[in-house]
Coordinates of C-alpha atoms and ligand atoms in Angstrom, one line a residue:
M1 CA -1.5 -24.0 16.2
K2 CA -1.1 -26.5 13.4
D3 CA 2.1 -26.9 11.3
L4 CA 2.0 -24.6 8.4
E5 CA 3.1 -25.8 5.0
I6 CA 4.1 -23.4 2.2
G7 CA 5.7 -24.6 -1.1
G8 CA 6.1 -28.0 0.4
V9 CA 8.1 -26.6 3.3
T10 CA 6.8 -27.1 6.9
I11 CA 7.2 -24.2 9.3
K12 CA 6.7 -25.1 12.9
R13 CA 5.8 -23.0 15.9
G14 CA 8.7 -20.7 16.8
E15 CA 10.4 -21.2 13.5
T16 CA 11.4 -18.6 10.8
K17 CA 12.0 -19.8 7.2
R18 CA 12.6 -18.3 3.9
I19 CA 10.9 -20.1 1.0
E20 CA 11.2 -19.6 -2.8
L21 CA 8.0 -20.4 -4.6
P22 CA 8.9 -21.4 -8.2
M23 CA 7.2 -19.3 -10.9
P24 CA 7.4 -19.7 -14.8
P25 CA 11.0 -19.1 -15.9
L26 CA 12.2 -16.2 -18.2
Y27 CA 12.8 -16.7 -21.9
T28 CA 16.5 -17.1 -21.0
D29 CA 15.7 -20.2 -18.9
T30 CA 16.5 -18.1 -15.9
R31 CA 14.6 -19.5 -12.9
M32 CA 12.1 -17.2 -11.2
S33 CA 10.6 -17.5 -7.8
M34 CA 8.5 -15.6 -5.3
P35 CA 10.4 -14.9 -2.0
V36 CA 8.4 -15.7 1.1
H37 CA 9.5 -15.0 4.6
V38 CA 7.5 -16.9 7.2
Q39 CA 7.9 -16.2 10.9
R40 CA 5.9 -18.1 13.5
G41 CA 5.7 -17.1 17.1
R42 CA 5.8 -19.6 19.9
R43 CA 2.4 -18.5 21.0
D44 CA -0.9 -18.8 19.1
G45 CA -2.3 -15.9 17.2
P46 CA -3.7 -14.9 13.8
T47 CA -1.9 -15.5 10.5
I48 CA -1.3 -12.3 8.5
F49 CA 0.2 -11.8 5.0
V50 CA 2.0 -8.6 4.1
S51 CA 2.6 -8.2 0.3
G52 CA 4.5 -5.8 -1.8
A53 CA 5.0 -5.2 -5.5
V54 CA 1.8 -6.9 -6.8
H55 CA 2.3 -4.1 -9.3
G56 CA 5.9 -4.5 -10.3
D57 CA 6.8 -0.8 -10.4
E58 CA 5.4 0.0 -6.9
L59 CA 8.5 -0.3 -4.8
N60 CA 7.6 1.3 -1.4
G61 CA 6.1 -1.9 -0.2
I62 CA 9.3 -3.8 -0.7
E63 CA 11.1 -1.4 1.6
I64 CA 8.2 -1.5 4.1
V65 CA 8.5 -5.3 4.2
N66 CA 12.3 -5.1 4.6
R67 CA 12.0 -2.7 7.6
L68 CA 9.1 -4.7 9.1
L69 CA 11.2 -7.8 9.2
K70 CA 13.9 -6.0 11.1
H71 CA 11.5 -4.6 13.6
K72 CA 12.4 -5.4 17.2
S73 CA 8.8 -6.1 18.4
L74 CA 8.6 -9.2 16.1
K75 CA 10.6 -11.0 18.8
Y76 CA 7.4 -11.3 20.8
L77 CA 5.3 -12.4 17.8
K78 CA 2.1 -14.3 18.5
G79 CA 0.8 -16.2 15.5
T80 CA 2.3 -16.1 12.0
L81 CA 3.7 -13.4 9.8
I82 CA 4.0 -14.3 6.1
A83 CA 5.8 -11.5 4.3
V84 CA 6.1 -11.4 0.6
P85 CA 8.2 -8.4 -0.5
I86 CA 7.9 -9.0 -4.2
V87 CA 4.8 -10.8 -5.5
N88 CA 5.3 -9.8 -9.2
G89 CA 9.0 -10.3 -9.8
Y90 CA 8.5 -10.1 -13.5
G91 CA 7.2 -6.5 -13.2
V92 CA 10.0 -5.5 -10.8
L93 CA 12.6 -6.8 -13.4
N94 CA 10.9 -4.8 -16.1
Q95 CA 10.2 -1.8 -13.8
S96 CA 6.6 -2.2 -15.0
R97 CA 3.2 -2.5 -13.3
Y98 CA 2.3 -5.4 -15.5
L99 CA 3.3 -8.9 -16.3
P100 CA 5.2 -9.9 -19.4
D101 CA 1.8 -10.7 -21.1
R102 CA 0.8 -7.0 -20.3
R103 CA -1.9 -8.2 -17.9
D104 CA -2.4 -6.5 -14.6
L105 CA -1.9 -9.1 -11.8
N106 CA -4.4 -7.2 -9.6
R107 CA -7.1 -7.9 -12.2
S108 CA -6.2 -11.6 -12.6
F109 CA -7.2 -13.0 -9.2
P110 CA -8.0 -15.7 -8.1
G111 CA -6.3 -17.0 -11.3
S112 CA -5.8 -20.6 -12.3
A113 CA -2.9 -23.1 -12.5
K114 CA -3.5 -23.5 -16.3
G115 CA -4.3 -19.8 -17.1
S116 CA -2.2 -16.9 -18.4
I117 CA 1.1 -16.1 -16.7
A118 CA -0.8 -13.5 -14.6
G119 CA -3.5 -16.1 -13.7
R120 CA -0.8 -18.6 -12.7
L121 CA 1.0 -16.1 -10.5
A122 CA -2.3 -15.1 -8.9
H123 CA -3.2 -18.7 -8.3
L124 CA 0.2 -19.4 -6.7
F125 CA -0.2 -16.5 -4.4
V126 CA -3.8 -17.3 -3.4
N127 CA -3.1 -21.0 -3.0
E128 CA 0.2 -20.9 -1.1
I129 CA -0.3 -17.6 0.9
V130 CA -3.7 -16.0 1.0
S131 CA -5.7 -19.2 1.7
K132 CA -3.5 -19.8 4.8
C133 CA -4.2 -16.4 6.4
D134 CA -6.8 -14.7 8.5
V135 CA -5.9 -11.2 7.4
G136 CA -3.7 -9.4 4.9
I137 CA -2.2 -6.1 4.1
D138 CA -1.4 -5.4 0.5
L139 CA 1.1 -2.5 -0.1
H140 CA 0.7 -0.3 -3.2
T141 CA 1.8 3.1 -4.5
G142 CA 0.4 5.6 -7.1
A143 CA 1.0 4.8 -10.7
I144 CA 4.0 6.1 -12.7
H145 CA 4.3 9.9 -12.3
R146 CA 1.6 9.9 -9.7
S147 CA 1.8 10.1 -5.9
N148 CA -0.7 9.0 -3.3
L149 CA -1.0 10.4 0.1
P150 CA -0.7 7.5 2.6
Q151 CA -4.3 6.1 2.8
I152 CA -6.1 2.9 3.6
R153 CA -8.7 1.5 1.2
A154 CA -10.8 -1.3 2.5
N155 CA -14.4 -2.6 3.0
L156 CA -15.2 -0.4 5.9
D157 CA -18.7 -1.7 6.2
D158 CA -17.2 -4.8 7.8
A159 CA -16.6 -4.1 11.5
E160 CA -13.4 -6.2 11.8
T161 CA -11.9 -4.6 8.7
L162 CA -12.9 -1.2 9.9
A163 CA -11.1 -1.8 13.3
M164 CA -8.0 -2.9 11.4
A165 CA -8.1 0.1 9.1
E166 CA -8.5 2.5 12.0
S167 CA -5.7 0.9 13.9
F168 CA -3.3 1.5 11.0
G169 CA -3.0 5.1 12.3
L170 CA -3.6 7.2 9.2
P171 CA -6.1 10.1 9.0
V172 CA -7.4 9.1 5.6
L173 CA -9.6 6.0 5.1
L174 CA -11.5 5.2 1.9
N175 CA -14.4 2.8 1.8
A176 CA -13.3 1.4 -1.6
D177 CA -15.5 -0.7 -3.8
I178 CA -14.0 -4.1 -4.6
R179 CA -13.1 -4.4 -8.3
P180 CA -13.4 -7.8 -10.0
G181 CA -10.2 -9.7 -10.3
T182 CA -8.4 -8.0 -7.4
L183 CA -6.5 -9.6 -4.6
R184 CA -9.0 -8.0 -2.2
Q185 CA -11.9 -9.8 -4.0
A186 CA -10.2 -13.2 -4.0
A187 CA -9.2 -12.9 -0.4
G188 CA -12.6 -11.7 0.6
D189 CA -14.1 -14.8 -1.1
L190 CA -11.9 -16.9 1.2
G191 CA -13.0 -14.9 4.3
V192 CA -9.6 -13.2 4.5
K193 CA -9.9 -9.5 5.6
V194 CA -7.6 -7.3 3.5
L195 CA -6.4 -3.7 3.9
L196 CA -4.9 -2.0 0.9
Y197 CA -2.2 0.6 1.8
E198 CA -1.7 3.2 -0.9
A199 CA 1.2 5.6 -0.5
G200 CA 3.8 7.3 -2.6
E201 CA 4.8 7.0 -6.3
A202 CA 5.8 4.2 -8.6
L203 CA 9.5 3.6 -9.0
R204 CA 10.4 5.8 -6.0
Y205 CA 11.1 5.2 -2.3
D206 CA 9.2 7.8 -0.3
E207 CA 10.4 8.1 3.3
F208 CA 7.1 9.4 4.8
S209 CA 5.1 6.6 3.0
I210 CA 7.6 3.9 4.1
R211 CA 7.6 5.1 7.7
A212 CA 3.8 5.4 7.9
G213 CA 3.5 1.9 6.3
V214 CA 5.9 0.1 8.7
K215 CA 4.2 1.8 11.7
G216 CA 0.8 1.0 10.3
V217 CA 1.5 -2.7 9.8
I218 CA 2.9 -3.0 13.3
N219 CA -0.2 -1.1 14.7
V220 CA -2.5 -3.5 12.9
M221 CA -0.5 -6.5 14.3
R222 CA -0.9 -5.0 17.8
E223 CA -4.7 -4.5 17.2
I224 CA -5.3 -8.1 16.2
G225 CA -3.2 -9.5 19.1
M226 CA -0.1 -10.5 17.3
L227 CA 2.2 -8.0 19.1
N228 CA 2.0 -6.5 22.6
K229 CA 0.2 -3.2 22.8
R230 CA 2.3 -0.3 23.7
K231 CA 1.5 3.1 25.2
R232 CA 1.1 5.5 22.3
K233 CA 3.7 8.2 22.0
G234 CA 3.2 11.5 20.1
H235 CA 0.1 13.2 18.9
K236 CA -3.2 11.2 18.8
I237 CA -4.2 10.8 15.1
S238 CA -7.9 10.9 14.4
K239 CA -9.3 8.9 11.5
F240 CA -11.6 10.3 8.8
V241 CA -13.5 8.2 6.3
A242 CA -14.0 10.0 3.0
R243 CA -17.6 10.4 1.9
Q244 CA -16.4 10.2 -1.7
S245 CA -13.4 10.9 -3.9
G246 CA -12.8 11.7 -7.5
W247 CA -10.2 12.8 -10.0
V248 CA -10.0 16.3 -11.4
R249 CA -9.0 16.2 -15.1
A250 CA -7.1 18.6 -17.3
T251 CA -9.3 20.8 -19.5
E252 CA -6.3 21.8 -21.7
S253 CA -3.1 20.1 -22.8
G254 CA 0.1 21.9 -21.7
F255 CA 2.8 22.5 -19.1
V256 CA 1.8 22.4 -15.5
N257 CA 2.6 24.4 -12.4
H258 CA 1.2 22.4 -9.5
V259 CA -0.1 24.7 -6.9
A260 CA -1.8 22.2 -4.5
Q261 CA 0.3 19.5 -2.9
L262 CA -0.6 16.1 -1.3
G263 CA -2.5 16.5 1.9
D264 CA -3.6 20.1 1.2
H265 CA -7.0 21.2 2.2
V266 CA -8.5 22.9 -0.8
N267 CA -11.7 25.0 -1.0
K268 CA -14.3 24.9 -3.7
G269 CA -13.0 26.9 -6.6
G270 CA -9.4 26.8 -5.2
V271 CA -6.6 26.7 -7.7
L272 CA -5.0 23.2 -7.9
A273 CA -2.7 23.9 -10.9
I274 CA -2.1 26.3 -13.8
I275 CA -1.7 24.9 -17.3
A276 CA 0.3 27.0 -19.8
D277 CA 1.4 26.7 -23.5
P278 CA 5.0 26.2 -24.5
Y279 CA 5.7 30.0 -24.2
G280 CA 4.4 30.1 -20.6
T281 CA 1.1 31.8 -21.5
E282 CA -1.6 30.6 -19.2
L283 CA -4.2 28.4 -20.9
C284 CA -6.4 27.7 -17.8
K285 CA -6.5 27.2 -14.1
V286 CA -7.4 23.7 -12.8
L287 CA -10.0 24.4 -10.1
C288 CA -11.2 22.2 -7.2
P289 CA -14.8 21.4 -7.8
E290 CA -15.7 21.0 -4.1
E291 CA -14.0 21.5 -0.7
G292 CA -11.7 18.5 -0.1
V293 CA -8.2 17.1 0.6
V294 CA -5.7 16.2 -2.1
I295 CA -5.0 12.5 -1.7
G296 CA -3.4 11.9 -5.1
K297 CA -1.7 13.9 -7.8
Q298 CA 0.1 13.8 -11.1
N299 CA 3.8 14.8 -10.6
I300 CA 5.0 15.2 -14.2
P301 CA 4.6 18.8 -15.3
L302 CA 3.1 17.7 -18.7
T303 CA -0.6 17.1 -19.1
Q304 CA -3.0 16.2 -21.9
E305 CA -6.6 17.2 -22.0
G306 CA -8.7 14.7 -20.2
E307 CA -5.8 13.4 -18.0
A308 CA -6.4 12.8 -14.3
M309 CA -4.4 15.4 -12.4
Y310 CA -5.7 15.6 -8.9
H311 CA -7.4 13.0 -6.7
I312 CA -9.6 14.8 -4.2
A313 CA -11.3 13.1 -1.3
Y314 CA -14.4 14.8 0.3
F315 CA -14.7 14.7 4.0
R316 CA -17.1 16.3 6.5
K317 CA -14.2 18.0 8.2
P318 CA -11.5 18.5 5.6
D319 CA -9.6 21.0 7.7
S320 CA -9.2 18.5 10.5
V321 CA -7.9 15.9 8.1
A322 CA -5.2 18.3 6.9
E323 CA -4.3 19.1 10.5
H324 CA -4.0 15.4 11.5
L325 CA -1.8 14.7 8.5
G326 CA 0.5 17.4 9.9
L327 CA 0.5 15.7 13.3
L328 CA 1.2 12.3 11.7
Q329 CA 4.2 13.8 9.9
D330 CA 5.5 15.2 13.2
N331 CA 5.0 11.8 15.0
L332 CA 6.9 9.9 12.3
Q333 CA 9.7 12.4 12.3
D334 CA 10.2 12.3 16.1
D335 CA 9.5 8.6 16.3
L336 CA 12.1 7.3 13.9
V337 CA 15.1 9.4 14.1
L338 CA 17.6 6.7 13.9
E339 CA 21.4 6.2 14.1
D340 CA 21.1 3.0 12.2
P341 CA 18.1 3.3 9.9
T342 CA 17.9 -0.5 9.6
I343 CA 16.9 -1.0 13.3
I344 CA 13.5 0.1 14.1
D345 CA 12.1 0.4 17.6
Ligands
ZN401 ZN1 -0.9 -0.9 -7.2

């Protein structure tokens, strides 16, 4: 295993270092930097990055990284973990998905050293982190006022990526197309396999999503030989790859009573929500177009005609997906009942 250098700092086998990568300062001449935690095992193994808050209002990933770094099993780490809890510090400061120039960092990869602020940040992250890794896990949540059911999105046509995605331990996997300018695309161009974990809502910590995320990252690290495999406890969770997914949109503007919740198995024609006028008179029912599972939903009870309200994924066995989501919830509850929530077994 060669010496690793990040931001001009050398990290040797067996060492753990925290590095601050300088980023463009704020107007106020306040210095900005990207916090990077590098932990190298004594023994050889792959190099993985785990990144949070590429979208600055998506906070679950920050807590997932924090808990991951306290995980006891990292003591026996093989290879190198590069954890970046906050990629887009500007967004976190502004509680915003975007950068100060209103660009989306996850559409600005691979970026360039002389580009926009988004491009510079993307370039810094690719150059200093992604290009030094074999695999990566990028942690996201739904947008503002929207929740995602914990799910993995990745290029499942690639056998290695599929094995990683399955090892994460979630029932819901999506074979997601790669959009131009995303971190996944830039990483893929460098031969780095990336999983996207989507769970919870922007600007919120969601305990289920955080627990499933920490467990999932550890599971992937076990799968690729960075951590010792352990005998599985709890229910066995089956994995289901969605055939397709799509958003159901509001046909009226109004006030919403959400009937279907995340993870629900909904039949064709089943009622997802009821939209009413300001006096509570029903305007319409929002119906499920085809039997599926709710993997994303709007939470705010206000909707405008045309707005995306429910993200439905279509599976061959939607009832089994819902059942295994229940089993996962059980596992995570039993698994992590802690006296001190900061120490995770
Ligand atoms: Zn995101």
